[in-house]
Amino acid sequence: MQTGTNSSGPILVTGGAGFIGSNFVLEWLRHVGSPVINLDNLTYAGNRENLRSLDGDARHIFVHGDISDEKLVGSLVREHRPQAIVHFAAESHVDRSIVGPDAFIQTNVFGTFALLQAARAYFSELSREEQKQFRFLHVSTDEVYGTLGPDDPAFTEETAYAPNSPYAASKAASDHLVRAYFHTYGLPVLTTNCSNNYGPYQFPEKLIPLIILNGLEGKPLPVYGDGKNVRDWLFVEDHCSAIRAVLERGRLGETYNIGGNSERANIDVVTTICDLLDELAPDPEAGSRRQLITYVKDRPGHDRRYAINAEKIRRELGWAPTEKFETGLRKTVQWYLDHREWVENVRSGAYLKWIETNYAGRTA
Ligand code: NAD
Ligand code: TYD
């Protein structure tokens, strides 16, 4: 009988200095409280500032290292004996995967493979009782399912994989490896496929924080193509609570779709942010931020629509999102207004170089 991860043992989190990972670590310590070993190699997207509030908290052990380093992961799990591995670490930005796919294959495919190998070796050394508790939870994306037409039904866990970007393809490959380790080696895995997240600590290369910051600074607000591509948006705290539910109660070897029931066209997201900025940070001289909206050259292979059917996780685990898009977006805009220092710290030279690379060739 499976028992699921209880609240007492340590967990190993990968990518816990990134956007979702750092929210997860903070929430885990708030809600569950058992120690977290946080393995992150601090790419441009990883930021220790996100976890500054945990300075001096003995329950958080940060390890600067790469998931592809099987030896390092092996020694970490033997030293700390986690009862679960929660795997967030990845290259996660579609536009970067188009400009340079190599890092995506390296981390998302080879890195996940190395992590699985280390987890499998560790699992084989556990006692029966420890094996019953152990979980490997792989955090994935709805982008593995490809694109939907306007009237297509939302993605279910049975939807065939059809990834269209190098990012989505690398995540699909990692999902398949995770599945294979369950069927072939009996590693107790769980996979979650989630829609677009937004909230505090998101790196400002993704749509929502990019628009908030550009809007604040009076810069153009770049909208790809006709702005009618649709995404389903989930507040990051809801994603974190879903992952905890899957870890505690998910059925081994299963995948769970996670979504926010909040499909929005990009242009609607952008205009909503403009209006929130006008309200929360008015700039009477510049006028409405909507004037800054600039349609630019589309992303190659741009998926038209994503939508999630999250009925399985609701039915089996009793999870549903609690935040509405409008209130979550308002909180997010306010968070960026209140954390200007965090923003300045993450916008390094490398960030500015990326903005130049991605937008210079997209004429209005
Ligand atoms: P992110 O880019 O903000 O953070 C990724 C983190 O992983 C960073 O801290 C980075 O330093 C770390 N990392 C990267 N390569 C590593 C390596 N080789 N070894 C160790 N650490 C490494 O990503 P995110 O938005 O927080 O996404 C986290 C996970 O959730 C990813 O697996 C992503 O595919 C998935 N996901 C994201 C979204 C979303 O909307 N952001 C939606 C669904 C699923
Ligand atoms: P993004 O945040 O990169 O997430 P994903 O590509 O994983 O869905 O983009 C969300 C949507 O916003 C996507 O349809 C692309 C679009 N987009 C823009 O229109 N302009 C931008 O500057 C960016 C970064 C994204």
XYZ file of C-alpha atoms and ligand atoms in Angstrom:
433
model
C 0.000 0.000 0.000
C 1.316 3.434 -0.782
C 1.514 5.911 2.051
C 2.799 9.145 0.481
C 5.277 11.651 1.795
C 4.529 12.522 5.426
C 5.448 15.774 7.034
C 8.446 14.761 9.115
C 11.279 13.877 6.739
C 13.607 16.101 4.737
C 13.073 16.657 1.023
C 15.497 17.437 -1.793
C 14.292 20.240 -4.055
C 16.075 20.972 -7.346
C 15.888 24.452 -8.865
C 14.671 25.914 -5.584
C 16.241 29.313 -6.280
C 14.092 29.837 -9.388
C 10.602 31.296 -9.634
C 8.347 28.352 -8.738
C 11.011 26.484 -6.767
C 11.645 29.362 -4.371
C 7.916 29.889 -3.837
C 7.637 26.153 -3.161
C 10.495 26.149 -0.620
C 9.035 29.145 1.246
C 5.567 27.573 1.267
C 6.860 24.150 2.265
C 8.606 25.567 5.317
C 5.474 27.544 6.202
C 2.981 24.694 5.740
C 4.958 21.488 6.347
C 8.160 22.578 8.037
C 10.487 19.620 7.476
C 14.012 20.417 6.203
C 14.667 21.271 2.563
C 17.935 20.564 0.782
C 17.899 22.969 -2.141
C 20.147 22.027 -5.085
C 20.480 24.810 -7.644
C 23.357 25.822 -9.910
C 22.192 29.454 -10.034
C 21.798 30.066 -13.746
C 20.623 33.538 -14.783
C 17.150 32.453 -13.539
C 18.277 31.321 -10.097
C 18.517 33.946 -7.398
C 19.432 33.489 -3.760
C 17.703 36.790 -2.980
C 14.406 34.890 -3.363
C 15.275 32.932 -0.214
C 16.821 35.761 1.803
C 14.041 35.468 4.413
C 15.399 31.983 5.232
C 18.850 33.227 6.220
C 19.692 31.626 9.547
C 16.880 29.053 9.238
C 18.524 25.656 9.821
C 15.706 23.895 7.968
C 16.952 25.297 4.640
C 20.236 23.893 3.326
C 21.327 25.490 0.059
C 23.722 23.558 -2.170
C 25.231 25.288 -5.195
C 25.505 22.493 -7.764
C 24.254 20.934 -10.973
C 21.603 18.214 -11.252
C 23.722 16.690 -14.043
C 26.406 15.885 -11.447
C 25.251 12.400 -10.501
C 28.045 11.967 -7.984
C 27.107 15.159 -6.157
C 23.414 14.204 -6.081
C 24.360 10.686 -4.869
C 26.380 12.045 -1.974
C 23.683 14.596 -1.085
C 20.902 12.013 -0.834
C 23.086 9.627 1.183
C 24.015 12.390 3.587
C 20.541 13.915 4.072
C 18.304 10.891 3.355
C 15.373 12.790 1.805
C 11.981 11.103 1.670
C 11.196 12.881 -1.587
C 12.869 14.617 -4.499
C 10.874 17.476 -5.994
C 12.391 18.313 -9.358
C 11.931 21.881 -10.614
C 15.383 22.556 -12.081
C 15.154 23.307 -15.783
C 15.779 25.799 -18.510
C 12.271 27.207 -18.747
C 11.947 30.035 -21.277
C 10.571 29.178 -24.734
C 12.171 32.177 -26.481
C 15.606 31.239 -25.130
C 15.070 27.663 -26.328
C 14.531 29.018 -29.843
C 17.686 31.143 -29.764
C 19.830 28.419 -28.134
C 18.379 24.954 -27.511
C 21.609 23.329 -26.269
C 21.223 24.230 -22.599
C 17.658 22.890 -22.681
C 18.770 19.471 -23.870
C 21.644 19.479 -21.381
C 19.658 20.348 -18.250
C 16.134 19.182 -19.020
C 17.075 15.872 -20.667
C 20.587 14.881 -19.511
C 20.157 16.591 -16.141
C 16.873 14.809 -15.424
C 18.459 11.534 -16.542
C 21.381 12.003 -14.106
C 18.971 12.866 -11.306
C 16.886 9.766 -12.020
C 20.010 7.603 -11.981
C 21.065 8.995 -8.598
C 17.505 8.614 -7.248
C 17.299 5.028 -8.464
C 20.597 4.057 -6.800
C 19.524 5.741 -3.543
C 16.073 4.121 -3.644
C 17.600 0.660 -4.012
C 19.526 1.170 -0.747
C 16.476 2.216 1.318
C 14.687 -0.094 3.756
C 11.236 -1.388 2.742
C 9.608 1.105 5.078
C 11.627 4.007 3.610
C 10.872 2.833 0.080
C 7.140 3.010 0.804
C 7.524 6.654 1.790
C 9.863 7.759 -0.989
C 8.625 9.864 -3.931
C 10.242 11.399 -7.013
C 8.009 14.249 -8.169
C 8.767 15.678 -11.591
C 7.424 19.174 -12.272
C 6.464 19.556 -15.918
C 4.391 21.717 -18.206
C 1.228 21.669 -20.323
C 3.384 22.715 -23.302
C 4.262 19.035 -23.913
C 0.739 18.592 -25.345
C 1.288 21.095 -28.160
C -1.319 23.557 -29.327
C -5.139 23.734 -29.366
C -7.646 25.305 -31.744
C -10.237 27.720 -30.322
C -12.916 25.041 -29.844
C -10.756 22.036 -28.971
C -11.324 20.408 -25.583
C -8.723 21.211 -22.919
C -5.686 18.946 -22.386
C -6.329 15.874 -20.251
C -3.735 13.429 -18.963
C -4.610 11.251 -21.977
C -3.867 13.913 -24.596
C -1.044 12.740 -26.895
C 2.281 14.528 -26.533
C 3.000 16.907 -29.448
C 5.659 19.388 -28.279
C 6.379 22.259 -30.671
C 9.267 24.243 -29.175
C 12.707 22.970 -28.174
C 11.694 23.781 -24.578
C 8.513 21.697 -24.808
C 10.369 18.864 -26.571
C 13.042 18.754 -23.863
C 10.380 18.663 -21.131
C 8.497 15.930 -23.014
C 11.703 13.899 -23.191
C 12.204 14.271 -19.440
C 8.579 13.246 -18.770
C 9.140 10.072 -20.803
C 12.321 9.243 -18.894
C 10.500 9.682 -15.580
C 7.710 7.405 -16.765
C 10.233 4.779 -17.916
C 11.948 4.742 -14.511
C 8.619 3.852 -12.923
C 7.774 1.080 -15.352
C 11.262 -0.363 -15.691
C 12.854 0.158 -12.283
C 9.876 0.693 -9.993
C 11.034 4.169 -8.941
C 7.977 5.731 -7.221
C 7.453 8.709 -9.516
C 4.725 11.313 -9.957
C 4.540 13.880 -12.764
C 2.621 17.146 -12.814
C 1.851 19.097 -16.003
C 0.960 22.656 -15.174
C -0.150 25.712 -17.117
C 1.509 29.172 -17.087
C 2.385 30.376 -13.610
C 2.586 33.975 -12.431
C 3.303 35.645 -9.100
C 6.173 36.926 -6.908
C 9.808 36.233 -7.855
C 9.182 35.502 -11.547
C 12.179 36.471 -13.651
C 11.206 39.493 -15.782
C 11.769 37.849 -19.149
C 8.363 36.106 -18.995
C 5.270 37.938 -20.208
C 3.656 39.150 -16.971
C 6.683 40.558 -15.083
C 8.147 41.938 -18.322
C 4.960 43.900 -19.021
C 4.720 45.139 -15.420
C 8.277 46.468 -15.415
C 8.230 47.914 -18.923
C 4.888 49.553 -18.148
C 6.278 51.102 -14.969
C 9.250 52.478 -16.860
C 7.292 53.796 -19.848
C 8.911 51.322 -22.274
C 7.130 49.595 -25.186
C 4.997 46.586 -24.221
C 5.871 43.911 -26.824
C 2.941 41.717 -27.884
C 3.840 38.877 -30.235
C 1.819 38.411 -33.432
C -1.847 39.418 -33.148
C -1.913 39.099 -29.343
C -4.682 36.509 -29.515
C -2.656 33.501 -28.352
C -4.325 32.046 -25.292
C -2.701 30.757 -22.113
C -4.208 29.347 -18.933
C -2.816 31.215 -15.920
C -2.268 29.832 -12.423
C -1.129 31.796 -9.366
C 2.152 30.244 -8.203
C 0.914 29.537 -4.653
C -1.847 27.370 -6.100
C 0.755 25.420 -8.057
C 2.737 24.873 -4.856
C -0.320 23.576 -2.980
C -1.113 21.234 -5.886
C 2.403 19.799 -5.767
C 2.084 19.199 -2.026
C -1.232 17.413 -2.607
C 0.289 15.174 -5.294
C 3.269 14.422 -3.075
C 1.044 13.440 -0.168
C -1.767 11.654 -1.921
C -0.947 11.139 -5.616
C -1.046 7.634 -7.069
C 2.357 6.290 -8.015
C 3.274 6.427 -11.690
C 0.387 8.807 -12.451
C 0.473 12.217 -14.080
C -1.713 15.108 -12.908
C -2.676 18.163 -14.941
C -2.746 21.397 -12.946
C -4.480 24.532 -14.196
C -6.057 27.775 -13.105
C -9.341 27.741 -15.028
C -8.217 31.116 -16.334
C -7.784 31.142 -20.072
C -6.874 34.602 -21.319
C -5.685 36.027 -24.651
C -2.277 37.699 -24.269
C -3.629 41.099 -25.277
C -6.221 40.886 -22.482
C -3.498 40.044 -19.952
C -1.455 43.016 -21.159
C -4.336 45.524 -21.061
C -5.344 44.311 -17.581
C -1.791 44.934 -16.364
C -1.849 48.412 -17.971
C -5.034 49.264 -16.094
C -3.682 47.920 -12.795
C -0.516 49.999 -13.210
C -2.555 53.099 -14.018
C -4.484 52.522 -10.796
C -1.667 51.432 -8.451
C 1.185 53.554 -9.850
C -0.450 56.407 -11.769
C 1.696 58.547 -14.039
C -0.588 61.432 -15.063
C 2.029 62.958 -17.368
C 2.490 59.791 -19.432
C -1.217 58.889 -19.497
C -2.597 55.379 -19.904
C -0.090 52.540 -20.200
C -2.235 51.051 -22.960
C -0.535 53.539 -25.304
C 2.706 51.613 -24.834
C 1.345 48.389 -26.355
C 3.447 47.488 -29.408
C 2.698 44.550 -31.672
C 5.945 42.858 -32.693
C 7.073 39.974 -34.890
C 5.642 36.665 -33.742
C 7.556 33.868 -32.023
C 8.378 31.062 -34.515
C 6.138 28.034 -33.955
C 4.062 30.024 -31.455
C 1.438 27.704 -29.890
C -1.986 29.269 -30.321
C -3.796 28.064 -27.258
C -3.234 26.037 -24.088
C -6.064 24.904 -21.822
C -6.008 22.465 -18.926
C -8.637 20.011 -17.812
C -7.755 19.677 -14.105
C -10.640 17.350 -13.278
C -8.436 14.395 -12.312
C -6.542 16.204 -9.540
C -9.809 17.690 -8.276
C -11.582 14.329 -8.231
C -8.724 12.207 -6.844
C -6.932 14.627 -4.535
C -9.527 17.309 -3.822
C -7.308 20.082 -5.188
C -8.657 23.166 -6.988
C -7.122 26.620 -7.500
C -8.124 29.209 -4.913
C -6.876 32.443 -6.490
C -8.840 34.214 -9.222
C -6.773 35.621 -12.081
C -7.806 39.231 -11.454
C -6.946 39.164 -7.727
C -3.752 37.168 -8.307
C -2.628 39.619 -10.975
C -3.334 42.581 -8.691
C -1.228 40.968 -5.925
C 1.542 40.310 -8.438
C 1.636 43.894 -9.736
C 1.701 45.138 -6.138
C 4.545 42.729 -5.303
C 6.709 44.123 -8.130
C 5.900 47.672 -7.005
C 6.990 46.786 -3.464
C 10.194 44.969 -4.457
C 12.110 47.408 -6.644
C 15.402 46.387 -5.058
C 14.830 42.728 -5.996
C 14.106 43.870 -9.546
C 17.295 45.911 -9.755
C 19.338 42.968 -8.451
C 18.055 40.482 -11.038
C 18.435 42.830 -13.988
C 22.132 42.193 -14.525
C 24.156 42.752 -17.688
C 23.167 39.247 -18.854
C 19.490 40.192 -18.560
C 19.944 43.353 -20.595
C 21.823 41.380 -23.239
C 18.914 38.917 -23.498
C 16.385 41.732 -23.931
C 18.534 43.116 -26.739
C 18.848 39.660 -28.386
C 15.139 38.843 -28.221
C 13.580 42.159 -29.160
C 16.072 43.900 -31.467
C 14.954 41.908 -34.526
C 11.223 42.260 -33.830
C 10.167 45.433 -35.553
C 6.849 46.959 -34.584
P 13.023 29.194 -13.584
O 13.726 29.306 -14.903
O 12.541 30.429 -12.902
O 13.976 28.462 -12.526
C 14.743 27.328 -12.835
C 15.717 27.096 -11.688
O 16.482 25.906 -12.001
C 16.730 28.231 -11.510
O 16.896 28.507 -10.141
C 18.018 27.659 -12.100
O 19.193 28.199 -11.505
C 17.861 26.172 -11.784
N 18.634 25.318 -12.699
C 18.663 25.374 -14.062
N 19.499 24.448 -14.538
C 19.983 23.760 -13.463
C 20.890 22.671 -13.317
N 21.452 22.107 -14.375
N 21.159 22.231 -12.075
C 20.610 22.824 -10.980
N 19.746 23.846 -11.054
C 19.447 24.314 -12.288
O 11.853 28.159 -13.820
P 10.388 28.114 -13.193
O 9.506 28.985 -13.966
O 10.494 28.279 -11.721
O 9.987 26.600 -13.540
C 10.307 25.544 -12.639
C 9.844 24.232 -13.257
O 8.439 24.285 -13.485
C 10.489 23.910 -14.607
O 10.774 22.537 -14.641
C 9.420 24.291 -15.619
O 9.530 23.497 -16.784
C 8.162 23.978 -14.837
N 6.971 24.763 -15.211
C 7.038 26.132 -15.259
C 5.898 26.869 -15.575
C 5.899 28.376 -15.604
O 4.907 28.978 -15.997
N 6.967 29.040 -15.176
C 4.703 26.202 -15.860
C 4.666 24.803 -15.801
C 5.809 24.107 -15.470
P 5.815 33.344 -21.761
O 5.650 34.107 -20.483
O 7.174 33.364 -22.418
O 5.325 31.862 -21.474
P 5.090 30.609 -22.514
O 5.727 30.919 -23.799
O 5.781 29.492 -21.791
O 3.606 30.443 -22.590
O 4.770 33.882 -22.809
C 3.374 33.873 -22.540
C 2.671 34.317 -23.802
O 2.998 35.697 -24.061
C 3.103 33.558 -25.042
O 1.971 33.373 -25.889
C 4.106 34.477 -25.705
C 3.602 35.858 -25.328
N 4.649 36.904 -25.187
C 4.477 38.144 -25.808
O 3.477 38.387 -26.504
N 5.444 39.100 -25.640
C 6.561 38.873 -24.909
O 7.439 39.786 -24.800
C 6.727 37.612 -24.249
C 7.929 37.322 -23.417
C 5.725 36.656 -24.413
